[in-house]
mmCIF file of C-alpha atoms in Angstrom:
data_model
loop_
_atom_site.group_PDB
_atom_site.id
_atom_site.type_symbol
_atom_site.label_atom_id
_atom_site.label_comp_id
_atom_site.label_asym_id
_atom_site.label_seq_id
_atom_site.Cartn_x
_atom_site.Cartn_y
_atom_site.Cartn_z
ATOM 1 C CA UNK A 490 0.000 0.000 0.000
ATOM 2 C CA UNK A 491 1.314 3.473 -0.901
ATOM 3 C CA UNK A 492 2.606 5.579 1.961
ATOM 4 C CA UNK A 493 0.646 8.646 3.011
ATOM 5 C CA UNK A 494 2.006 12.123 2.431
ATOM 6 C CA UNK A 495 3.980 13.263 5.483
ATOM 7 C CA UNK A 496 2.559 16.788 5.373
ATOM 8 C CA UNK A 497 -0.997 15.447 5.222
ATOM 9 C CA UNK A 498 -0.302 13.105 8.149
ATOM 10 C CA UNK A 499 0.697 16.047 10.335
ATOM 11 C CA UNK A 500 -1.922 18.367 8.849
ATOM 12 C CA UNK A 501 0.542 21.116 7.885
ATOM 13 C CA UNK A 502 1.289 23.019 4.683
ATOM 14 C CA UNK A 503 4.378 22.150 2.639
ATOM 15 C CA UNK A 504 5.966 25.494 3.549
ATOM 16 C CA UNK A 505 5.358 25.058 7.284
ATOM 17 C CA UNK A 506 8.248 26.085 9.534
ATOM 18 C CA UNK A 507 9.758 23.880 12.242
ATOM 19 C CA UNK A 508 7.629 25.345 15.026
ATOM 20 C CA UNK A 509 4.413 24.562 13.143
ATOM 21 C CA UNK A 510 5.596 21.022 12.412
ATOM 22 C CA UNK A 511 6.575 20.405 16.043
ATOM 23 C CA UNK A 512 3.301 21.873 17.315
ATOM 24 C CA UNK A 513 1.244 19.665 14.978
ATOM 25 C CA UNK A 514 3.236 16.574 15.924
ATOM 26 C CA UNK A 515 2.865 17.127 19.654
ATOM 27 C CA UNK A 516 -0.881 17.560 19.317
ATOM 28 C CA UNK A 517 -1.299 14.387 17.249
ATOM 29 C CA UNK A 518 1.176 12.377 19.336
ATOM 30 C CA UNK A 519 -0.708 13.219 22.484
ATOM 31 C CA UNK A 520 -3.969 12.173 20.820
ATOM 32 C CA UNK A 521 -2.696 8.861 19.401
ATOM 33 C CA UNK A 522 -0.081 7.751 21.934
ATOM 34 C CA UNK A 523 -0.853 4.101 22.851
ATOM 35 C CA UNK A 524 -0.491 4.867 26.556
ATOM 36 C CA UNK A 525 -3.376 7.335 26.450
ATOM 37 C CA UNK A 526 -5.479 5.989 23.585
ATOM 38 C CA UNK A 527 -6.451 2.315 23.589
ATOM 39 C CA UNK A 528 -8.507 2.389 20.386
ATOM 40 C CA UNK A 529 -7.772 -0.008 17.524
ATOM 41 C CA UNK A 530 -5.016 1.003 15.063
ATOM 42 C CA UNK A 531 -3.796 3.734 17.434
ATOM 43 C CA UNK A 532 -0.308 2.242 17.572
ATOM 44 C CA UNK A 533 0.008 2.189 13.770
ATOM 45 C CA UNK A 534 -1.237 5.769 13.501
ATOM 46 C CA UNK A 535 1.265 6.846 16.138
ATOM 47 C CA UNK A 536 4.097 5.230 14.176
ATOM 48 C CA UNK A 537 2.995 7.021 10.986
ATOM 49 C CA UNK A 538 2.950 10.474 12.554
ATOM 50 C CA UNK A 539 6.257 9.764 14.351
ATOM 51 C CA UNK A 540 7.865 8.833 11.037
ATOM 52 C CA UNK A 541 6.427 11.939 9.374
ATOM 53 C CA UNK A 542 7.785 14.140 12.153
ATOM 54 C CA UNK A 543 11.229 12.533 12.116
ATOM 55 C CA UNK A 544 11.609 13.189 8.373
ATOM 56 C CA UNK A 545 10.107 16.690 8.279
ATOM 57 C CA UNK A 546 11.958 17.870 11.403
ATOM 58 C CA UNK A 547 15.329 17.041 9.811
ATOM 59 C CA UNK A 548 16.183 19.692 7.157
ATOM 60 C CA UNK A 549 18.297 17.306 5.080
ATOM 61 C CA UNK A 550 15.712 14.522 5.035
ATOM 62 C CA UNK A 551 12.927 17.037 4.448
ATOM 63 C CA UNK A 552 14.757 18.472 1.432
ATOM 64 C CA UNK A 553 15.158 14.974 -0.052
ATOM 65 C CA UNK A 554 11.497 14.202 0.607
ATOM 66 C CA UNK A 555 10.392 17.489 -0.989
ATOM 67 C CA UNK A 556 12.440 16.714 -4.094
ATOM 68 C CA UNK A 557 11.956 12.967 -4.519
ATOM 69 C CA UNK A 558 9.010 12.019 -2.294
ATOM 70 C CA UNK A 559 9.115 8.707 -0.421
ATOM 71 C CA UNK A 560 11.646 7.323 -2.932
ATOM 72 C CA UNK A 561 14.204 9.823 -1.614
ATOM 73 C CA UNK A 562 13.955 8.449 1.919
ATOM 74 C CA UNK A 563 15.985 5.365 2.870
ATOM 75 C CA UNK A 564 14.802 2.725 5.297
ATOM 76 C CA UNK A 565 17.621 3.828 7.590
ATOM 77 C CA UNK A 566 16.227 7.364 7.738
ATOM 78 C CA UNK A 567 13.576 6.292 10.241
ATOM 79 C CA UNK A 568 13.629 3.515 12.802
ATOM 80 C CA UNK A 569 10.739 3.536 15.229
ATOM 81 C CA UNK A 570 12.648 1.513 17.822
ATOM 82 C CA UNK A 571 15.389 4.148 17.893
ATOM 83 C CA UNK A 572 12.785 6.896 17.956
ATOM 84 C CA UNK A 573 10.942 5.282 20.848
ATOM 85 C CA UNK A 574 14.183 5.009 22.819
ATOM 86 C CA UNK A 575 14.673 8.745 22.566
ATOM 87 C CA UNK A 576 17.469 8.574 19.992
ATOM 88 C CA UNK A 577 15.830 11.398 18.063
ATOM 89 C CA UNK A 578 14.469 13.326 21.028
ATOM 90 C CA UNK A 579 10.901 12.566 19.962
ATOM 91 C CA UNK A 580 9.361 10.668 22.866
ATOM 92 C CA UNK A 581 11.295 12.438 25.590
ATOM 93 C CA UNK A 582 9.055 15.428 25.010
ATOM 94 C CA UNK A 583 5.968 13.235 25.003
ATOM 95 C CA UNK A 584 6.840 11.525 28.265
ATOM 96 C CA UNK A 585 7.385 14.903 29.870
ATOM 97 C CA UNK A 586 4.153 16.147 28.325
ATOM 98 C CA UNK A 587 2.193 13.276 29.863
ATOM 99 C CA UNK A 588 3.978 13.559 33.198
ATOM 100 C CA UNK A 589 5.892 10.285 32.804
ATOM 101 C CA UNK A 590 9.332 11.926 32.883
ATOM 102 C CA UNK A 591 11.655 12.176 35.822
ATOM 103 C CA UNK A 592 14.054 15.053 35.834
ATOM 104 C CA UNK A 593 13.751 15.433 32.059
ATOM 105 C CA UNK A 594 16.227 17.510 30.145
ATOM 106 C CA UNK A 595 16.389 21.208 29.698
ATOM 107 C CA UNK A 596 15.957 22.308 26.137
ATOM 108 C CA UNK A 597 16.645 25.999 26.609
ATOM 109 C CA UNK A 598 20.426 25.879 26.138
ATOM 110 C CA UNK A 599 22.424 26.327 22.923
ATOM 111 C CA UNK A 600 22.022 23.515 20.416
ATOM 112 C CA UNK A 601 24.193 22.634 17.449
ATOM 113 C CA UNK A 602 22.591 22.870 14.013
ATOM 114 C CA UNK A 603 21.886 19.796 11.911
ATOM 115 C CA UNK A 604 24.366 18.493 9.337
ATOM 116 C CA UNK A 605 23.495 18.690 5.650
ATOM 117 C CA UNK A 606 24.442 16.466 2.719
ATOM 118 C CA UNK A 607 24.848 17.533 -0.916
ATOM 119 C CA UNK A 608 25.537 15.208 -3.846
ATOM 120 C CA UNK A 609 27.971 16.839 -6.284
ATOM 121 C CA UNK A 610 28.451 15.499 -9.807
ATOM 122 C CA UNK A 611 31.890 16.108 -11.331
ATOM 123 C CA UNK A 612 33.680 15.077 -14.504
ATOM 124 C CA UNK A 613 36.201 12.246 -14.787
ATOM 125 C CA UNK A 614 38.969 14.801 -15.345
ATOM 126 C CA UNK A 615 37.969 16.835 -12.275
ATOM 127 C CA UNK A 616 38.187 13.676 -10.185
ATOM 128 C CA UNK A 617 41.644 12.967 -11.595
ATOM 129 C CA UNK A 618 43.177 16.413 -11.161
ATOM 130 C CA UNK A 619 40.917 18.247 -8.696
ATOM 131 C CA UNK A 620 39.324 21.639 -9.125
ATOM 132 C CA UNK A 621 36.719 24.037 -7.784
ATOM 133 C CA UNK A 622 32.928 23.921 -8.084
ATOM 134 C CA UNK A 623 30.346 26.489 -7.097
ATOM 135 C CA UNK A 624 27.146 25.149 -5.570
ATOM 136 C CA UNK A 625 23.959 26.596 -4.126
ATOM 137 C CA UNK A 626 22.333 24.914 -1.154
ATOM 138 C CA UNK A 627 19.070 25.697 0.636
ATOM 139 C CA UNK A 628 19.580 25.880 4.368
ATOM 140 C CA UNK A 629 18.320 27.545 7.520
ATOM 141 C CA UNK A 630 20.400 30.488 8.704
ATOM 142 C CA UNK A 631 20.179 32.713 11.734
ATOM 143 C CA UNK A 632 17.604 35.443 11.165
ATOM 144 C CA UNK A 633 19.472 38.699 10.547
ATOM 145 C CA UNK A 634 16.528 40.752 11.812
ATOM 146 C CA UNK A 635 16.317 39.304 15.328
ATOM 147 C CA UNK A 636 19.829 37.734 15.515
ATOM 148 C CA UNK A 637 18.220 34.384 16.214
ATOM 149 C CA UNK A 638 16.295 35.182 19.392
ATOM 150 C CA UNK A 639 12.900 35.203 17.656
ATOM 151 C CA UNK A 640 11.846 38.616 18.994
ATOM 152 C CA UNK A 641 10.946 41.638 16.909
ATOM 153 C CA UNK A 642 13.707 44.261 17.321
ATOM 154 C CA UNK A 643 12.785 46.789 19.997
ATOM 155 C CA UNK A 644 10.645 44.323 21.918
ATOM 156 C CA UNK A 645 11.544 42.395 25.040
ATOM 157 C CA UNK A 646 12.460 38.757 25.567
ATOM 158 C CA UNK A 647 11.202 37.908 29.022
ATOM 159 C CA UNK A 648 11.805 35.039 31.368
ATOM 160 C CA UNK A 649 8.835 32.714 31.295
ATOM 161 C CA UNK A 650 6.746 33.414 34.415
ATOM 162 C CA UNK A 651 5.315 29.895 34.360
ATOM 163 C CA UNK A 652 8.623 28.038 34.771
ATOM 164 C CA UNK A 653 10.914 30.911 35.836
ATOM 165 C CA UNK A 654 13.182 30.236 32.883
ATOM 166 C CA UNK A 655 13.677 26.548 33.654
ATOM 167 C CA UNK A 656 11.771 25.272 30.632
ATOM 168 C CA UNK A 657 9.988 22.768 32.864
ATOM 169 C CA UNK A 658 7.245 22.830 35.416
ATOM 170 C CA UNK A 659 6.876 20.462 38.339
ATOM 171 C CA UNK A 660 3.755 19.264 40.029
ATOM 172 C CA UNK A 661 3.392 17.245 43.213
ATOM 173 C CA UNK A 662 0.656 14.769 43.988
ATOM 174 C CA UNK A 663 -0.050 12.938 47.200
ATOM 175 C CA UNK A 664 -0.475 9.183 46.669
ATOM 176 C CA UNK A 665 -0.948 6.226 49.028
ATOM 177 C CA UNK A 666 2.784 5.647 48.602
ATOM 178 C CA UNK A 667 3.727 9.194 49.489
ATOM 179 C CA UNK A 668 4.243 12.416 47.581
ATOM 180 C CA UNK A 669 5.038 11.981 43.890
ATOM 181 C CA UNK A 670 6.685 14.816 41.902
ATOM 182 C CA UNK A 671 6.409 15.001 38.130
ATOM 183 C CA UNK A 672 8.197 17.199 35.584
ATOM 184 C CA UNK A 673 6.959 18.226 32.176
ATOM 185 C CA UNK A 674 7.837 20.695 29.453
ATOM 186 C CA UNK A 675 6.480 24.113 30.248
ATOM 187 C CA UNK A 676 3.305 24.563 28.189
ATOM 188 C CA UNK A 677 3.690 28.339 28.067
ATOM 189 C CA UNK A 678 7.194 28.637 26.594
ATOM 190 C CA UNK A 679 7.507 25.169 25.034
ATOM 191 C CA UNK A 680 10.643 24.447 27.053
ATOM 192 C CA UNK A 681 12.605 27.510 25.903
ATOM 193 C CA UNK A 682 12.427 29.284 29.255
ATOM 194 C CA UNK A 683 11.867 32.584 27.428
ATOM 195 C CA UNK A 684 8.833 34.338 25.996
ATOM 196 C CA UNK A 685 9.066 36.986 23.296
ATOM 197 C CA UNK A 686 6.835 40.001 23.646
ATOM 198 C CA UNK A 687 6.353 40.171 19.882
ATOM 199 C CA UNK A 688 7.526 37.555 17.381
ATOM 200 C CA UNK A 689 10.027 38.656 14.739
ATOM 201 C CA UNK A 690 8.186 39.749 11.605
ATOM 202 C CA UNK A 691 10.740 38.088 9.329
ATOM 203 C CA UNK A 692 11.109 34.615 10.875
ATOM 204 C CA UNK A 693 7.795 34.443 12.780
ATOM 205 C CA UNK A 694 9.660 33.844 16.005
ATOM 206 C CA UNK A 695 11.660 30.801 14.892
ATOM 207 C CA UNK A 696 14.971 32.687 14.920
ATOM 208 C CA UNK A 697 15.904 31.156 11.558
ATOM 209 C CA UNK A 698 15.182 31.863 7.900
ATOM 210 C CA UNK A 699 15.577 29.625 4.852
ATOM 211 C CA UNK A 700 18.075 30.892 2.287
ATOM 212 C CA UNK A 701 20.020 29.797 -0.777
ATOM 213 C CA UNK A 702 23.716 29.866 0.056
ATOM 214 C CA UNK A 703 26.459 29.998 -2.579
ATOM 215 C CA UNK A 704 29.597 28.024 -1.732
ATOM 216 C CA UNK A 705 32.840 27.104 -3.476
ATOM 217 C CA UNK A 706 33.851 23.464 -3.061
ATOM 218 C CA UNK A 707 37.552 22.627 -3.321
ATOM 219 C CA UNK A 708 37.792 19.188 -4.930
ATOM 220 C CA UNK A 709 41.070 17.406 -4.164
ATOM 221 C CA UNK A 710 42.680 15.337 -6.905
ATOM 222 C CA UNK A 711 41.949 11.618 -6.673
ATOM 223 C CA UNK A 712 38.373 11.676 -5.367
ATOM 224 C CA UNK A 713 35.999 8.952 -6.525
ATOM 225 C CA UNK A 714 32.280 8.271 -6.409
ATOM 226 C CA UNK A 715 31.242 8.075 -2.760
ATOM 227 C CA UNK A 716 34.074 10.261 -1.433
ATOM 228 C CA UNK A 717 32.745 12.597 1.300
ATOM 229 C CA UNK A 718 34.152 16.090 1.769
ATOM 230 C CA UNK A 719 33.347 17.972 4.989
ATOM 231 C CA UNK A 720 32.743 21.721 5.049
ATOM 232 C CA UNK A 721 32.767 22.720 8.697
ATOM 233 C CA UNK A 722 30.054 25.102 9.877
ATOM 234 C CA UNK A 723 28.178 25.143 6.570
ATOM 235 C CA UNK A 724 25.204 23.093 7.760
ATOM 236 C CA UNK A 725 22.008 24.305 9.381
ATOM 237 C CA UNK A 726 22.153 27.207 11.810
ATOM 238 C CA UNK A 727 22.332 26.355 15.499
ATOM 239 C CA UNK A 728 19.743 27.350 18.069
ATOM 240 C CA UNK A 729 20.094 29.656 21.041
ATOM 241 C CA UNK A 730 23.608 30.640 19.975
ATOM 242 C CA UNK A 731 24.708 27.074 19.262
ATOM 243 C CA UNK A 732 27.203 26.365 16.453
ATOM 244 C CA UNK A 733 26.086 25.559 12.927
ATOM 245 C CA UNK A 734 26.233 21.986 11.691
ATOM 246 C CA UNK A 735 28.527 20.752 8.932
ATOM 247 C CA UNK A 736 27.938 20.237 5.228
ATOM 248 C CA UNK A 737 29.022 16.924 3.708
ATOM 249 C CA UNK A 738 29.688 16.887 -0.033
ATOM 250 C CA UNK A 739 29.212 13.409 -1.531
ATOM 251 C CA UNK A 740 31.071 13.032 -4.827
ATOM 252 C CA UNK A 741 29.475 11.399 -7.883
ATOM 253 C CA UNK A 742 31.940 11.007 -10.790
ATOM 254 C CA UNK A 743 30.519 10.928 -14.313
ATOM 255 C CA UNK A 744 31.402 8.015 -16.585
ATOM 256 C CA UNK A 745 33.946 8.765 -19.320
ATOM 257 C CA UNK A 746 33.368 7.863 -22.943
ATOM 258 C CA UNK A 747 36.914 6.493 -23.313
ATOM 259 C CA UNK A 748 38.399 5.726 -19.911
ATOM 260 C CA UNK A 749 37.484 3.297 -17.144
ATOM 261 C CA UNK A 750 38.875 3.576 -13.640
ATOM 262 C CA UNK A 751 40.056 0.862 -11.265
ATOM 263 C CA UNK A 752 41.490 2.382 -8.115
ATOM 264 C CA UNK A 753 43.911 5.026 -9.332
ATOM 265 C CA UNK A 754 44.651 3.260 -12.628
ATOM 266 C CA UNK A 755 42.990 4.176 -15.912
ATOM 267 C CA UNK A 756 42.062 1.724 -18.683
ATOM 268 C CA UNK A 757 41.146 2.267 -22.303
ATOM 269 C CA UNK A 758 40.960 0.387 -25.605
ATOM 270 C CA UNK A 759 42.820 1.615 -28.685
ATOM 271 C CA UNK A 760 41.733 0.365 -32.117
ATOM 272 C CA UNK A 761 44.520 -0.587 -34.524
ATOM 273 C CA UNK A 762 44.412 -2.205 -37.949
ATOM 274 C CA UNK A 763 45.573 -5.768 -38.465
ATOM 275 C CA UNK A 764 48.387 -4.346 -40.609
ATOM 276 C CA UNK A 765 49.545 -2.122 -37.723
ATOM 277 C CA UNK A 766 49.297 -5.078 -35.372
ATOM 278 C CA UNK A 767 51.362 -7.194 -37.752
ATOM 279 C CA UNK A 768 54.014 -4.708 -38.862
ATOM 280 C CA UNK A 769 54.024 -2.328 -35.888
ATOM 281 C CA UNK A 770 53.444 1.426 -36.053
ATOM 282 C CA UNK A 771 53.636 4.745 -34.240
ATOM 283 C CA UNK A 772 50.169 5.848 -33.153
ATOM 284 C CA UNK A 773 48.553 8.572 -31.045
ATOM 285 C CA UNK A 774 46.804 7.311 -27.906
ATOM 286 C CA UNK A 775 44.489 9.328 -25.631
ATOM 287 C CA UNK A 776 45.492 10.131 -22.049
ATOM 288 C CA UNK A 777 43.934 12.336 -19.391
ATOM 289 C CA UNK A 778 46.310 15.108 -20.470
ATOM 290 C CA UNK A 779 45.836 14.743 -24.213
ATOM 291 C CA UNK A 780 47.216 12.479 -26.923
ATOM 292 C CA UNK A 781 50.738 11.048 -26.758
ATOM 293 C CA UNK A 782 52.764 9.011 -29.247
ATOM 294 C CA UNK A 783 53.076 5.288 -28.606
ATOM 295 C CA UNK A 784 55.009 2.599 -30.479
ATOM 296 C CA UNK A 785 52.963 -0.482 -31.347
ATOM 297 C CA UNK A 786 55.444 -3.370 -31.623
ATOM 298 C CA UNK A 787 55.386 -5.881 -34.478
ATOM 299 C CA UNK A 788 53.199 -8.900 -33.968
ATOM 300 C CA UNK A 789 50.857 -7.304 -31.429
ATOM 301 C CA UNK A 790 48.079 -9.755 -30.611
ATOM 302 C CA UNK A 791 44.428 -8.764 -30.039
ATOM 303 C CA UNK A 792 43.880 -7.917 -26.373
ATOM 304 C CA UNK A 793 47.541 -7.189 -25.644
ATOM 305 C CA UNK A 794 47.746 -4.604 -22.843
ATOM 306 C CA UNK A 795 50.448 -1.945 -22.609
ATOM 307 C CA UNK A 796 51.261 0.275 -19.617
ATOM 308 C CA UNK A 797 51.880 4.014 -19.556
ATOM 309 C CA UNK A 798 53.511 4.756 -16.220
ATOM 310 C CA UNK A 799 52.192 7.676 -14.107
ATOM 311 C CA UNK A 800 49.407 8.511 -16.559
ATOM 312 C CA UNK A 801 46.571 7.524 -14.226
ATOM 313 C CA UNK A 802 44.717 9.233 -11.367
ATOM 314 C CA UNK A 803 46.515 11.338 -8.763
ATOM 315 C CA UNK A 804 46.644 9.508 -5.428
ATOM 316 C CA UNK A 805 44.182 11.053 -2.952
ATOM 317 C CA UNK A 806 45.937 12.430 0.151
ATOM 318 C CA UNK A 807 49.299 11.324 -1.170
ATOM 319 C CA UNK A 808 51.956 11.738 -3.852
ATOM 320 C CA UNK A 809 52.275 10.257 -7.299
ATOM 321 C CA UNK A 810 49.768 8.865 -9.752
ATOM 322 C CA UNK A 811 48.404 5.575 -10.952
ATOM 323 C CA UNK A 812 49.162 4.135 -14.392
ATOM 324 C CA UNK A 813 47.265 3.968 -17.650
ATOM 325 C CA UNK A 814 46.701 0.624 -19.366
ATOM 326 C CA UNK A 815 46.072 0.458 -23.104
ATOM 327 C CA UNK A 816 44.382 -2.590 -24.580
ATOM 328 C CA UNK A 817 44.982 -3.212 -28.287
ATOM 329 C CA UNK A 818 41.753 -3.782 -30.178
ATOM 330 C CA UNK A 819 42.700 -5.221 -33.570
ATOM 331 C CA UNK A 820 40.124 -4.251 -36.181
ATOM 332 C CA UNK A 821 39.356 -6.892 -38.840
ATOM 333 C CA UNK A 822 38.590 -5.244 -42.204
ATOM 334 C CA UNK A 823 35.197 -5.686 -43.861
ATOM 335 C CA UNK A 824 34.054 -5.398 -47.497
ATOM 336 C CA UNK A 825 37.433 -6.156 -49.072
ATOM 337 C CA UNK A 826 37.689 -5.757 -52.843
ATOM 338 C CA UNK A 827 38.927 -8.579 -55.075
ATOM 339 C CA UNK A 828 42.498 -7.296 -55.143
ATOM 340 C CA UNK A 829 42.713 -7.183 -51.331
ATOM 341 C CA UNK A 830 41.205 -10.646 -51.044
ATOM 342 C CA UNK A 831 43.648 -11.986 -53.630
ATOM 343 C CA UNK A 832 46.619 -10.556 -51.733
ATOM 344 C CA UNK A 833 45.402 -12.056 -48.480
ATOM 345 C CA UNK A 834 44.859 -15.414 -50.131
ATOM 346 C CA UNK A 835 48.365 -15.237 -51.552
ATOM 347 C CA UNK A 836 49.715 -14.429 -48.081
ATOM 348 C CA UNK A 837 47.846 -17.435 -46.729
ATOM 349 C CA UNK A 838 49.388 -19.661 -49.418
ATOM 350 C CA UNK A 839 52.865 -18.424 -48.573
ATOM 351 C CA UNK A 840 52.201 -18.983 -44.882
ATOM 352 C CA UNK A 841 50.892 -22.474 -45.523
ATOM 353 C CA UNK A 842 47.441 -21.676 -44.168
ATOM 354 C CA UNK A 843 44.337 -23.530 -45.369
ATOM 355 C CA UNK A 844 41.461 -21.195 -46.273
ATOM 356 C CA UNK A 845 37.949 -21.654 -47.582
ATOM 357 C CA UNK A 846 38.009 -22.014 -51.418
ATOM 358 C CA UNK A 847 35.358 -19.287 -51.616
ATOM 359 C CA UNK A 848 37.948 -16.816 -50.373
ATOM 360 C CA UNK A 849 40.511 -17.624 -53.080
ATOM 361 C CA UNK A 850 41.064 -15.142 -55.866
ATOM 362 C CA UNK A 851 39.232 -15.479 -59.154
ATOM 363 C CA UNK A 852 42.543 -16.211 -60.865
ATOM 364 C CA UNK A 853 43.319 -18.999 -58.416
ATOM 365 C CA UNK A 854 39.919 -20.529 -59.032
ATOM 366 C CA UNK A 855 40.614 -20.617 -62.795
ATOM 367 C CA UNK A 856 43.975 -22.290 -62.211
ATOM 368 C CA UNK A 857 42.354 -24.877 -59.975
ATOM 369 C CA UNK A 858 39.737 -25.546 -62.640
ATOM 370 C CA UNK A 859 42.344 -26.079 -65.383
ATOM 371 C CA UNK A 860 44.265 -28.538 -63.240
ATOM 372 C CA UNK A 861 41.158 -30.708 -62.661
#
């Protein structure tokens, strides 16, 4: 059965910001959590909205989902068991919300921004010798209007009167076993410990805005498909003064029309005529740096491989280069005229080779007929 749209599951628009997504998730999670709702299919519904929240709350996964839909999300991108254990911070909030938490954790401190991933396609030559590439990435950056605090300039950011800036509220209840104290996320400030008098008009109080950022990627020589390059601090903006995450560039090298790569060595086939293979010749062969002259020795057999030293890929994080291997592809001529066939037949006679009578020259056929 086809998966449901994540935005529809949470009941938010596709351009919803992180606060709207979190608010919608908390409301639905509280409604469908199996511990508070015993109706049929509640558990499955809770898993669906948890998966939707995990994807949409992660900027990198959300970007992939927006571009490719469910096909852009790997199975590893969401694991409910990990989510339920608090690995993503999802159910910790719920347990506090329901009063199941103990001390809980404060969420009002600085938090590092999320890492981003960008797949960069480069040419075979760029992988071999390195280079520079300009890219544009969508990411969340600190709002330049409110400097990330979410408040409209000129207005106050006050300590939450409900929790006194702690981000949590405690309640005590007398039970037959004694007094029981519970902690939960402050419902007034959402755990931030602060309340803005007026939300920033540019970021709607989130403290972050989505922008296209232009970056120059330095590609080292020797990279291959799957190589990851880290750009420190170029990920999503942090929260509450926390550092930005990192950007990981994943390299995807285009196929080459001539060359194949194995490690740091380069392979190619070079067509030569059967005459060149037999008599030898000087030919031009392609390399990554252009054509060079190469001597084909006499008697070269089809499939013979020759080596050009240090004509391969530059070693990544090291010195030197791989080699280039040239495989001789002997081309057999087609559509020979009578003269060419006669000469080949004569060569076969001299060499003592037996050939099909149909391939003998017309003159030879006449001689054979006279001798009968």
